Short mmCIF file of C-alpha atoms in Angstrom, two decimals:
data_model
loop_
_atom_site.label_atom_id
_atom_site.label_comp_id
_atom_site.label_asym_id
_atom_site.label_seq_id
_atom_site.Cartn_x
_atom_site.Cartn_y
_atom_site.Cartn_z
CA MET A 1 -66.15 -61.66 12.72
CA ILE A 2 -66.56 -61.33 8.94
CA ALA A 3 -67.07 -65.07 8.56
CA ASP A 4 -69.98 -64.93 11.03
CA LEU A 5 -72.02 -62.40 9.03
CA LYS A 6 -75.50 -63.52 7.99
CA PRO A 7 -78.24 -62.13 5.69
CA TYR A 8 -81.08 -59.94 6.96
CA PRO A 9 -84.21 -61.74 8.21
CA LYS A 10 -86.56 -60.41 5.50
CA TYR A 11 -86.07 -59.19 1.94
CA LYS A 12 -88.12 -57.62 -0.84
CA GLU A 13 -87.63 -57.51 -4.59
CA SER A 14 -85.90 -54.35 -5.76
CA GLY A 15 -87.20 -54.71 -9.31
CA LEU A 16 -83.65 -54.17 -10.56
CA PRO A 17 -81.90 -57.16 -12.15
CA TRP A 18 -78.45 -55.92 -11.19
CA LEU A 19 -79.47 -55.42 -7.56
CA GLY A 20 -81.82 -58.31 -6.80
CA LYS A 21 -83.43 -58.52 -3.37
CA VAL A 22 -82.80 -55.90 -0.69
CA PRO A 23 -83.69 -55.79 3.03
CA GLU A 24 -87.40 -55.25 3.52
CA HIS A 25 -87.03 -52.05 5.53
CA TRP A 26 -84.56 -50.33 3.16
CA ALA A 27 -85.73 -47.50 0.88
CA ILE A 28 -85.11 -47.47 -2.86
CA ASN A 29 -84.73 -43.92 -4.18
CA ARG A 30 -83.52 -42.37 -7.39
CA THR A 31 -80.16 -40.70 -6.86
CA LYS A 32 -81.50 -37.23 -7.68
CA SER A 33 -84.24 -37.59 -5.05
CA SER A 34 -81.63 -37.95 -2.32
CA VAL A 35 -78.59 -36.23 -3.78
CA ALA A 36 -78.02 -32.83 -5.42
CA ASN A 37 -75.62 -32.42 -8.33
CA ILE A 38 -73.74 -29.24 -7.39
CA VAL A 39 -72.47 -27.13 -10.28
CA GLU A 40 -70.82 -24.06 -8.74
CA GLN A 41 -68.20 -22.94 -11.20
CA THR A 42 -65.28 -20.62 -10.54
CA THR A 43 -61.95 -19.59 -12.00
CA GLN A 44 -60.28 -18.99 -8.65
CA ILE A 45 -59.11 -21.04 -5.70
CA ASN A 46 -59.43 -19.70 -2.15
CA SER A 47 -56.67 -19.78 0.41
CA GLY A 48 -56.63 -23.18 2.09
CA ASP A 49 -58.65 -24.86 -0.65
CA VAL A 50 -57.38 -28.00 -2.31
CA TYR A 51 -57.47 -28.84 -6.01
CA VAL A 52 -58.56 -32.29 -7.17
CA ALA A 53 -58.14 -33.68 -10.68
CA LEU A 54 -59.03 -37.19 -11.81
CA GLU A 55 -55.41 -38.33 -11.53
CA ASN A 56 -55.41 -37.36 -7.83
CA ILE A 57 -58.06 -39.98 -6.99
CA GLU A 58 -57.07 -43.62 -6.64
CA SER A 59 -59.42 -46.07 -8.33
CA TRP A 60 -61.68 -48.19 -6.11
CA THR A 61 -60.36 -46.89 -2.78
CA GLY A 62 -61.35 -43.21 -2.72
CA ARG A 63 -57.92 -42.21 -1.47
CA VAL A 64 -56.94 -38.75 -2.67
CA ARG A 65 -53.73 -36.81 -2.99
CA PRO A 66 -55.09 -33.27 -3.47
CA GLN A 67 -52.85 -30.42 -4.55
CA GLN A 68 -52.60 -26.94 -3.12
CA GLY A 69 -51.49 -23.78 -4.87
CA VAL A 70 -52.69 -21.05 -7.18
CA ASN A 71 -51.28 -22.14 -10.56
CA LEU A 72 -52.76 -25.61 -10.78
CA PHE A 73 -55.37 -24.95 -13.45
CA THR A 74 -56.57 -22.57 -16.11
CA GLY A 75 -60.20 -22.00 -16.98
CA GLN A 76 -63.24 -22.96 -14.95
CA VAL A 77 -63.39 -25.52 -12.17
CA LYS A 78 -66.11 -26.63 -9.76
CA ARG A 79 -66.32 -25.78 -6.08
CA PHE A 80 -67.01 -28.50 -3.54
CA CYS A 81 -67.48 -28.47 0.23
CA SER A 82 -66.27 -30.78 2.95
CA GLU A 83 -68.15 -34.12 2.86
CA ASP A 84 -69.30 -33.70 -0.75
CA VAL A 85 -68.83 -36.85 -2.83
CA LEU A 86 -66.83 -36.53 -6.05
CA PHE A 87 -67.72 -38.99 -8.83
CA GLY A 88 -65.51 -39.27 -11.91
CA LYS A 89 -67.75 -39.12 -14.97
CA LEU A 90 -64.93 -39.63 -17.51
CA ARG A 91 -64.35 -43.36 -17.86
CA PRO A 92 -66.47 -44.25 -14.83
CA TYR A 93 -65.25 -47.86 -14.95
CA LEU A 94 -62.13 -46.54 -13.19
CA ALA A 95 -64.28 -46.01 -10.06
CA LYS A 96 -62.79 -42.65 -9.12
CA VAL A 97 -65.19 -41.82 -6.30
CA ALA A 98 -64.00 -39.88 -3.26
CA ARG A 99 -65.16 -37.82 -0.30
CA LEU A 100 -62.91 -35.08 1.04
CA GLN A 101 -63.06 -33.52 4.47
CA SER A 102 -62.05 -30.08 3.27
CA ASN A 103 -63.31 -27.44 0.86
CA GLY A 104 -61.79 -27.09 -2.57
CA VAL A 105 -62.17 -27.06 -6.32
CA CYS A 106 -62.13 -29.89 -8.83
CA VAL A 107 -62.08 -30.45 -12.56
CA GLY A 108 -65.32 -30.48 -14.52
CA GLU A 109 -64.95 -34.21 -15.18
CA LEU A 110 -66.09 -34.84 -11.60
CA PHE A 111 -69.70 -34.71 -10.44
CA VAL A 112 -70.00 -32.92 -7.09
CA LEU A 113 -72.75 -34.75 -5.18
CA ARG A 114 -74.28 -33.58 -1.90
CA PRO A 115 -77.00 -35.30 0.20
CA ARG A 116 -80.21 -33.26 0.23
CA ASP A 117 -80.91 -33.89 3.92
CA ALA A 118 -79.70 -35.73 7.01
CA SER A 119 -81.34 -38.99 5.96
CA ILE A 120 -78.36 -39.67 3.69
CA ARG A 121 -74.87 -39.85 5.12
CA SER A 122 -72.07 -38.76 2.78
CA ASN A 123 -69.78 -41.60 3.82
CA PHE A 124 -72.48 -44.18 3.01
CA LEU A 125 -73.27 -42.47 -0.30
CA GLU A 126 -69.58 -42.67 -1.20
CA LEU A 127 -69.58 -46.44 -0.59
CA GLN A 128 -72.80 -46.91 -2.58
CA LEU A 129 -71.50 -45.01 -5.58
CA ARG A 130 -68.13 -46.80 -5.57
CA ALA A 131 -69.60 -50.30 -5.18
CA LYS A 132 -68.92 -52.52 -8.17
CA HIS A 133 -72.55 -53.00 -9.16
CA THR A 134 -73.06 -49.21 -9.32
CA ILE A 135 -69.88 -48.66 -11.32
CA ASP A 136 -70.80 -51.44 -13.74
CA VAL A 137 -74.30 -50.06 -14.36
CA VAL A 138 -73.07 -46.49 -14.83
CA SER A 139 -70.28 -47.66 -17.15
CA SER A 140 -72.79 -49.52 -19.31
CA SER A 141 -74.66 -46.25 -19.87
CA THR A 142 -71.74 -44.13 -21.04
CA PHE A 143 -71.63 -42.29 -24.34
CA GLY A 144 -68.56 -41.59 -26.47
CA ALA A 145 -66.44 -44.35 -28.00
CA LYS A 146 -63.08 -42.71 -27.34
CA MET A 147 -63.75 -40.81 -24.11
CA PRO A 148 -66.77 -42.52 -22.46
CA ARG A 149 -68.57 -40.27 -19.99
CA ALA A 150 -71.34 -40.80 -17.49
CA ASP A 151 -74.39 -38.61 -17.91
CA TRP A 152 -76.16 -36.96 -14.96
CA GLN A 153 -79.54 -37.79 -16.43
CA PHE A 154 -78.69 -41.49 -16.12
CA LEU A 155 -76.88 -41.27 -12.79
CA GLY A 156 -79.56 -38.99 -11.36
CA ASN A 157 -82.28 -41.49 -12.28
CA LEU A 158 -80.30 -44.49 -11.06
CA PRO A 159 -82.06 -46.21 -8.11
CA LEU A 160 -79.94 -46.55 -4.97
CA VAL A 161 -80.82 -48.32 -1.72
CA PHE A 162 -80.68 -46.53 1.63
CA PRO A 163 -81.23 -47.89 5.14
CA SER A 164 -81.88 -45.54 8.06
CA PRO A 165 -79.13 -43.03 8.95
CA GLY A 166 -78.24 -45.10 12.02
CA GLU A 167 -77.87 -48.24 9.95
CA GLN A 168 -75.85 -46.34 7.35
CA ALA A 169 -73.49 -45.30 10.15
CA ALA A 170 -73.17 -48.92 11.31
CA ILE A 171 -72.36 -50.09 7.78
CA VAL A 172 -69.74 -47.39 7.31
CA ARG A 173 -68.20 -48.20 10.69
CA PHE A 174 -67.99 -51.90 9.90
CA LEU A 175 -66.54 -51.40 6.42
CA ASP A 176 -63.98 -48.89 7.70
CA TRP A 177 -62.84 -51.55 10.16
CA ALA A 178 -62.84 -54.39 7.60
CA ASN A 179 -61.17 -52.31 4.90
CA GLY A 180 -58.56 -51.18 7.41
CA ARG A 181 -57.62 -54.77 8.18
CA LEU A 182 -57.49 -55.69 4.51
CA GLU A 183 -55.51 -52.56 3.65
CA ARG A 184 -52.89 -53.33 6.29
CA ALA A 185 -52.48 -56.85 4.90
CA ILE A 186 -52.20 -55.54 1.34
CA ARG A 187 -49.76 -52.82 2.36
CA ALA A 188 -47.53 -55.32 4.16
CA LYS A 189 -47.38 -57.51 1.06
CA ARG A 190 -46.65 -54.51 -1.16
CA LYS A 191 -43.75 -53.53 1.06
CA VAL A 192 -42.28 -57.01 0.70
CA ILE A 193 -42.77 -56.79 -3.07
CA ALA A 194 -40.99 -53.41 -3.07
CA LEU A 195 -38.02 -54.89 -1.21
CA LEU A 196 -37.83 -57.90 -3.52
CA THR A 197 -38.16 -55.65 -6.57
CA GLU A 198 -35.40 -53.40 -5.29
CA GLN A 199 -33.18 -56.44 -4.84
CA LYS A 200 -34.01 -57.63 -8.36
CA GLN A 201 -33.32 -54.18 -9.83
CA ALA A 202 -29.95 -54.03 -8.07
CA ILE A 203 -28.96 -57.34 -9.67
CA ILE A 204 -30.09 -56.13 -13.10
CA HIS A 205 -28.41 -52.72 -12.73
CA ARG A 206 -25.08 -54.21 -11.75
CA ALA A 207 -25.13 -56.71 -14.61
CA VAL A 208 -26.29 -54.40 -17.43
CA THR A 209 -23.92 -51.55 -16.54
CA ARG A 210 -20.80 -53.40 -15.34
CA GLY A 211 -21.04 -56.87 -16.85
CA LEU A 212 -20.38 -60.19 -15.12
CA ASP A 213 -16.60 -60.15 -14.64
CA PRO A 214 -15.50 -57.71 -11.92
CA SER A 215 -11.83 -58.12 -12.91
CA ILE A 216 -12.27 -56.57 -16.38
CA PRO A 217 -10.64 -53.11 -16.62
CA LEU A 218 -13.00 -50.16 -16.71
CA LYS A 219 -12.97 -46.90 -18.64
CA PRO A 220 -14.93 -43.66 -18.31
CA SER A 221 -18.19 -43.99 -20.19
CA GLY A 222 -18.34 -40.29 -20.94
CA ILE A 223 -21.78 -40.34 -19.35
CA PRO A 224 -21.64 -38.44 -16.02
CA TRP A 225 -24.72 -40.12 -14.54
CA LEU A 226 -23.47 -43.61 -15.41
CA GLY A 227 -19.77 -43.60 -14.53
CA ASP A 228 -17.27 -46.23 -15.66
CA ILE A 229 -18.05 -49.16 -17.95
CA PRO A 230 -16.01 -52.20 -19.07
CA GLN A 231 -13.17 -51.16 -21.35
CA HIS A 232 -14.38 -53.08 -24.40
CA TRP A 233 -17.98 -51.76 -24.29
CA GLU A 234 -19.26 -48.97 -26.51
CA ALA A 235 -21.38 -45.95 -25.63
CA LEU A 236 -23.48 -44.71 -28.54
CA ARG A 237 -26.36 -42.29 -28.83
CA ALA A 238 -29.71 -43.98 -29.42
CA LYS A 239 -29.94 -42.48 -32.93
CA TYR A 240 -27.13 -44.81 -34.02
CA LEU A 241 -28.97 -47.86 -32.67
CA TYR A 242 -32.65 -47.18 -33.40
CA ARG A 243 -34.99 -45.60 -35.93
CA GLU A 244 -38.55 -44.51 -35.28
CA VAL A 245 -41.23 -46.50 -37.13
CA ASP A 246 -44.91 -45.73 -37.59
CA GLU A 247 -46.77 -48.78 -38.87
CA ARG A 248 -50.56 -48.84 -38.45
CA SER A 249 -53.13 -51.59 -38.13
CA ILE A 250 -55.36 -52.07 -41.16
CA ASP A 251 -58.16 -54.03 -39.49
CA GLY A 252 -57.40 -53.71 -35.75
CA SER A 253 -57.32 -57.48 -35.28
CA GLU A 254 -53.81 -57.80 -33.83
CA GLU A 255 -53.16 -58.60 -30.17
CA LEU A 256 -53.59 -55.65 -27.80
CA LEU A 257 -50.43 -54.77 -25.90
CA SER A 258 -49.95 -52.65 -22.79
CA VAL A 259 -46.88 -50.65 -21.73
CA SER A 260 -46.38 -49.95 -18.02
CA HIS A 261 -43.64 -49.01 -15.59
CA LEU A 262 -44.04 -52.29 -13.72
CA THR A 263 -44.22 -54.92 -16.44
CA GLY A 264 -42.87 -53.30 -19.60
CA VAL A 265 -44.64 -54.48 -22.77
CA THR A 266 -47.21 -57.20 -22.09
CA PRO A 267 -50.43 -58.47 -23.69
CA ARG A 268 -53.50 -56.83 -22.20
CA SER A 269 -55.03 -60.28 -21.84
CA GLN A 270 -52.49 -60.91 -19.08
CA LYS A 271 -53.42 -57.79 -17.11
CA ASN A 272 -55.79 -57.98 -14.17
CA ILE A 273 -56.65 -54.28 -14.03
CA THR A 274 -59.49 -52.43 -15.75
CA MET A 275 -58.42 -50.71 -18.94
CA PHE A 276 -60.22 -48.71 -21.59
CA LYS A 277 -61.27 -50.59 -24.73
CA ALA A 278 -61.58 -48.54 -27.88
CA ALA A 279 -64.51 -49.05 -30.22
CA SER A 280 -62.00 -49.78 -32.99
CA TYR A 281 -58.25 -50.31 -33.15
CA VAL A 282 -58.01 -49.60 -36.87
CA GLY A 283 -55.18 -47.12 -37.38
CA HIS A 284 -53.49 -47.83 -34.05
CA ARG A 285 -49.73 -48.31 -34.01
CA LEU A 286 -48.14 -51.70 -34.51
CA CYS A 287 -44.98 -53.11 -33.02
CA ARG A 288 -42.92 -56.22 -33.69
CA PRO A 289 -40.81 -58.45 -31.44
CA GLY A 290 -37.58 -56.60 -30.66
CA ASP A 291 -39.10 -53.13 -31.05
CA LEU A 292 -38.57 -50.66 -28.24
CA VAL A 293 -41.98 -49.23 -27.24
CA VAL A 294 -42.12 -46.03 -25.21
CA ASN A 295 -45.22 -44.85 -23.39
CA THR A 296 -44.51 -41.24 -24.28
CA MET A 297 -46.39 -39.70 -21.37
CA TRP A 298 -45.14 -42.10 -18.69
CA ALA A 299 -41.58 -42.76 -19.85
CA TRP A 300 -40.46 -40.73 -16.83
CA MET A 301 -41.79 -43.56 -14.64
CA GLY A 302 -40.05 -46.24 -16.68
CA ALA A 303 -43.10 -47.10 -18.80
CA LEU A 304 -41.18 -48.51 -21.74
CA GLY A 305 -39.76 -51.81 -22.83
CA VAL A 306 -38.59 -54.06 -25.62
CA SER A 307 -41.54 -56.04 -26.90
CA ALA A 308 -41.47 -59.81 -27.16
CA HIS A 309 -44.80 -59.69 -28.99
CA ALA A 310 -46.27 -58.44 -32.24
CA GLY A 311 -49.39 -56.40 -31.65
CA ILE A 312 -51.29 -53.12 -31.31
CA ILE A 313 -50.34 -50.28 -28.99
CA SER A 314 -51.62 -46.76 -28.44
CA PRO A 315 -51.21 -44.44 -31.45
CA ALA A 316 -49.68 -41.94 -29.02
CA TYR A 317 -46.77 -44.21 -28.09
CA ALA A 318 -43.41 -44.26 -29.87
CA VAL A 319 -41.94 -47.34 -31.53
CA TYR A 320 -38.20 -47.61 -32.19
CA ARG A 321 -36.72 -50.43 -34.26
CA PRO A 322 -33.07 -51.54 -34.06
CA LEU A 323 -30.94 -50.45 -37.02
CA ARG A 324 -28.77 -53.55 -36.57
CA PRO A 325 -30.85 -56.20 -34.77
CA GLU A 326 -27.94 -58.63 -34.72
CA CYS A 327 -26.08 -56.27 -32.36
CA ILE A 328 -28.89 -55.90 -29.82
CA VAL A 329 -30.24 -58.57 -27.48
CA ALA A 330 -33.79 -57.43 -26.72
CA ILE A 331 -33.96 -58.54 -23.07
CA TYR A 332 -30.61 -56.90 -22.29
CA MET A 333 -31.76 -53.60 -23.77
CA ASP A 334 -35.05 -53.84 -21.88
CA GLY A 335 -33.19 -54.23 -18.59
CA LEU A 336 -30.75 -51.43 -19.40
CA LEU A 337 -33.29 -48.79 -20.42
CA ARG A 338 -35.59 -49.61 -17.50
CA SER A 339 -32.75 -49.47 -14.93
CA MET A 340 -32.81 -46.60 -12.44
CA PRO A 341 -29.95 -44.53 -13.96
CA TYR A 342 -31.70 -44.53 -17.33
CA VAL A 343 -35.15 -43.82 -15.93
CA SER A 344 -33.69 -40.92 -13.94
CA ASN A 345 -32.08 -39.50 -17.08
CA ILE A 346 -35.30 -39.95 -19.05
CA ILE A 347 -37.03 -37.76 -16.45
CA CYS A 348 -34.46 -35.03 -17.17
CA ARG A 349 -35.08 -35.37 -20.90
CA SER A 350 -38.88 -35.28 -20.64
CA THR A 351 -40.80 -32.02 -20.94
CA GLY A 352 -44.25 -30.90 -19.85
CA LEU A 353 -46.23 -28.32 -17.90
CA ARG A 354 -46.45 -30.50 -14.79
CA ALA A 355 -44.80 -33.62 -13.41
CA SER A 356 -47.66 -35.96 -14.22
CA ARG A 357 -47.65 -34.88 -17.89
CA LEU A 358 -43.97 -35.08 -18.80
CA ARG A 359 -43.33 -36.49 -22.27
CA LEU A 360 -40.27 -38.05 -23.86
CA TYR A 361 -40.16 -36.87 -27.46
CA PRO A 362 -38.19 -38.74 -30.18
CA GLU A 363 -35.55 -36.03 -30.59
CA GLU A 364 -34.65 -36.36 -26.90
CA PHE A 365 -34.73 -40.15 -27.01
CA PHE A 366 -32.28 -40.16 -29.94
CA ARG A 367 -29.84 -38.08 -27.85
CA LEU A 368 -29.89 -40.68 -25.06
CA PRO A 369 -26.46 -42.34 -24.65
CA VAL A 370 -26.76 -46.14 -24.65
CA ILE A 371 -24.00 -48.50 -23.52
CA GLN A 372 -23.56 -51.61 -25.62
CA PRO A 373 -21.54 -54.74 -24.86
CA PRO A 374 -20.87 -57.22 -27.67
CA ALA A 375 -24.00 -59.22 -28.57
CA ASN A 376 -22.66 -62.51 -27.16
CA GLU A 377 -21.90 -60.79 -23.85
CA GLN A 378 -25.38 -59.26 -23.78
CA GLN A 379 -26.78 -62.78 -24.06
CA GLN A 380 -24.56 -64.02 -21.22
CA ILE A 381 -25.71 -61.12 -19.05
CA VAL A 382 -29.35 -61.94 -19.77
CA GLN A 383 -28.87 -65.58 -18.82
CA ALA A 384 -27.10 -64.61 -15.59
CA ILE A 385 -29.86 -62.15 -14.65
CA GLN A 386 -32.56 -64.72 -15.32
CA GLY A 387 -30.81 -67.25 -13.10
CA GLU A 388 -30.17 -64.83 -10.23
CA THR A 389 -33.66 -63.32 -10.23
CA ALA A 390 -35.77 -66.45 -10.82
CA ASN A 391 -36.60 -67.01 -7.13
CA LEU A 392 -37.29 -63.31 -6.62
CA LYS A 393 -39.73 -63.28 -9.55
CA THR A 394 -41.52 -66.35 -8.19
CA SER A 395 -41.94 -64.73 -4.77
CA ILE A 396 -43.15 -61.47 -6.28
CA SER A 397 -45.71 -63.28 -8.46
CA ARG A 398 -47.05 -65.18 -5.45
CA LEU A 399 -47.46 -62.01 -3.40
CA GLU A 400 -49.12 -60.20 -6.31
CA ARG A 401 -51.64 -63.02 -6.62
CA GLU A 402 -52.37 -62.85 -2.88
CA ILE A 403 -52.97 -59.10 -3.18
CA GLU A 404 -55.25 -59.67 -6.17
CA LEU A 405 -57.36 -62.11 -4.13
CA LEU A 406 -57.58 -59.68 -1.20
CA LEU A 407 -58.71 -56.88 -3.53
CA GLU A 408 -61.36 -59.12 -5.08
CA TYR A 409 -62.57 -60.07 -1.60
CA ARG A 410 -62.74 -56.41 -0.54
CA THR A 411 -64.76 -55.47 -3.63
CA ARG A 412 -67.23 -58.29 -3.01
CA LEU A 413 -67.53 -57.54 0.71
CA VAL A 414 -68.33 -53.85 0.13
CA ALA A 415 -70.92 -54.69 -2.53
CA ASP A 416 -72.61 -57.31 -0.33
CA VAL A 417 -72.77 -55.01 2.69
CA VAL A 418 -74.01 -51.81 1.00
CA THR A 419 -76.74 -53.73 -0.85
CA GLY A 420 -77.90 -55.56 2.26
CA LYS A 421 -76.79 -59.05 1.28
CA LEU A 422 -75.02 -59.22 4.65
CA ASP A 423 -76.26 -57.80 7.97
CA VAL A 424 -73.43 -56.05 9.83
CA ARG A 425 -75.45 -54.24 12.52
CA GLU A 426 -74.47 -56.52 15.40
CA ALA A 427 -70.89 -56.82 14.19
CA ALA A 428 -70.55 -53.02 14.03
CA ALA A 429 -71.96 -52.67 17.55
CA ARG A 430 -69.29 -55.03 18.90
CA LEU A 431 -66.38 -53.10 17.41
CA PRO A 432 -64.13 -51.16 19.80
CA GLU A 433 -64.51 -47.38 19.90
CA ASP A 434 -61.26 -46.72 18.00
CA ALA A 435 -62.02 -49.19 15.19
CA SER A 436 -63.28 -46.76 12.57
CA PRO A 437 -60.62 -44.07 12.10
CA LYS A 438 -58.53 -44.67 9.02
CA ALA A 439 -54.77 -44.68 9.36
CA PRO A 440 -53.01 -42.30 6.98
CA ILE A 441 -51.78 -43.99 3.82
CA PRO A 442 -48.16 -43.34 2.81
CA ALA A 443 -47.95 -41.41 -0.45
CA GLU A 444 -45.94 -44.14 -2.14
CA ASP A 445 -48.81 -46.58 -1.54
CA LEU A 446 -51.05 -44.43 -3.72
CA LEU A 447 -48.97 -45.28 -6.78
CA SER A 448 -50.68 -48.04 -8.67
CA GLU A 449 -50.06 -49.62 -11.98
CA ALA A 450 -51.70 -47.35 -14.48
CA GLU A 451 -51.38 -46.53 -18.11
CA PRO A 452 -52.61 -43.46 -19.95
CA GLU A 453 -54.93 -44.62 -22.68
CA PRO A 454 -54.54 -43.48 -26.30
CA GLU A 455 -57.35 -40.96 -26.08
CA ALA A 456 -56.17 -39.62 -22.73
CA VAL A 457 -52.93 -38.32 -24.18
CA GLU A 458 -53.30 -34.66 -24.93
#
């Protein structure tokens, strides 16, 4: 059905270089002519209301995991009503645009947008505002080098295209159906990736905590959450293995590195997700190959790793350098500290007001017990892990690339449909009655690879 879509019969010039031609019968209105920016502030949440912060909204999909309760915030928040569209004005390139079907309150970093009359459907407005061309234009207008924000004066004057309400409904219906199919395909691939990753982690965990020879006698590690270890291994606190270093970039020209719970320490040039770019990296932290880099705010999710690269990281991250590099094989230590027992213990050692803001401070890291085989055995373990997990890594990489292509296709499809490049009226009319409702998304599927940026760390 998607492959059969064709353009509209007649077009007109929009006068906007980023939009091009639009269907002849579509209206072009400034956002503020069709949409009201609601600023109803409060310090209280009503019974049954939900609370939405930026971190509760998934980028590019509009999926939301709202919170309920009375102690979720201090200070003023904004009220919103069911069907209002929330638009994240802080770092708008993240495309945090959502529409909830319940009343609630949200942080001030979200615009609360409400159609002025029945000629604009909220679900179509949501798609328009989250389309890539809209996000790109709004992002180009932001002010603030460290914390770029969208301005209502710009967004309010931004021209948007609107077909008739009936045609808006047809577009929403079609995209709900198409996105549902794509989402099911993506979710299926992610589940396979999760299974393969679990299998890979089991191999790594067994090797880094028990070694390669099952016949070697074991001894108590003295670490309750780890259990027995090979008799000839040591268990030392991290303070005897690492020291904290704080080296800063003079000119900001070094390679940019990212630290995540999925990939450890990697060059940003290898990432395929949108990330904030600072106006200058002068004064940011530096790390060297072999350094342990900890994403302080997300260490509880396993966002740490031993770097294989020299480069720049966030000034808010911690860098630990081996006291005796000859005794530590970097890849072994990376696998050990990112294994599930260690990540679970790091959660216990992290502190913060709420789960999403737990931090691992240096004093707690230095108390962390670290098991250490002899260096030659660490190298043997690394080689064994690499051999056993090679096929798993290949399969995971292939599936990740397939997901990346599906996401790119979805982004392009939505943009083409909401700007009238493709006519979906007939296709929407042929859909079965039950095609539009969205299936609930499992909570674990809302976790995506993300990384708090330097300026986002409080």
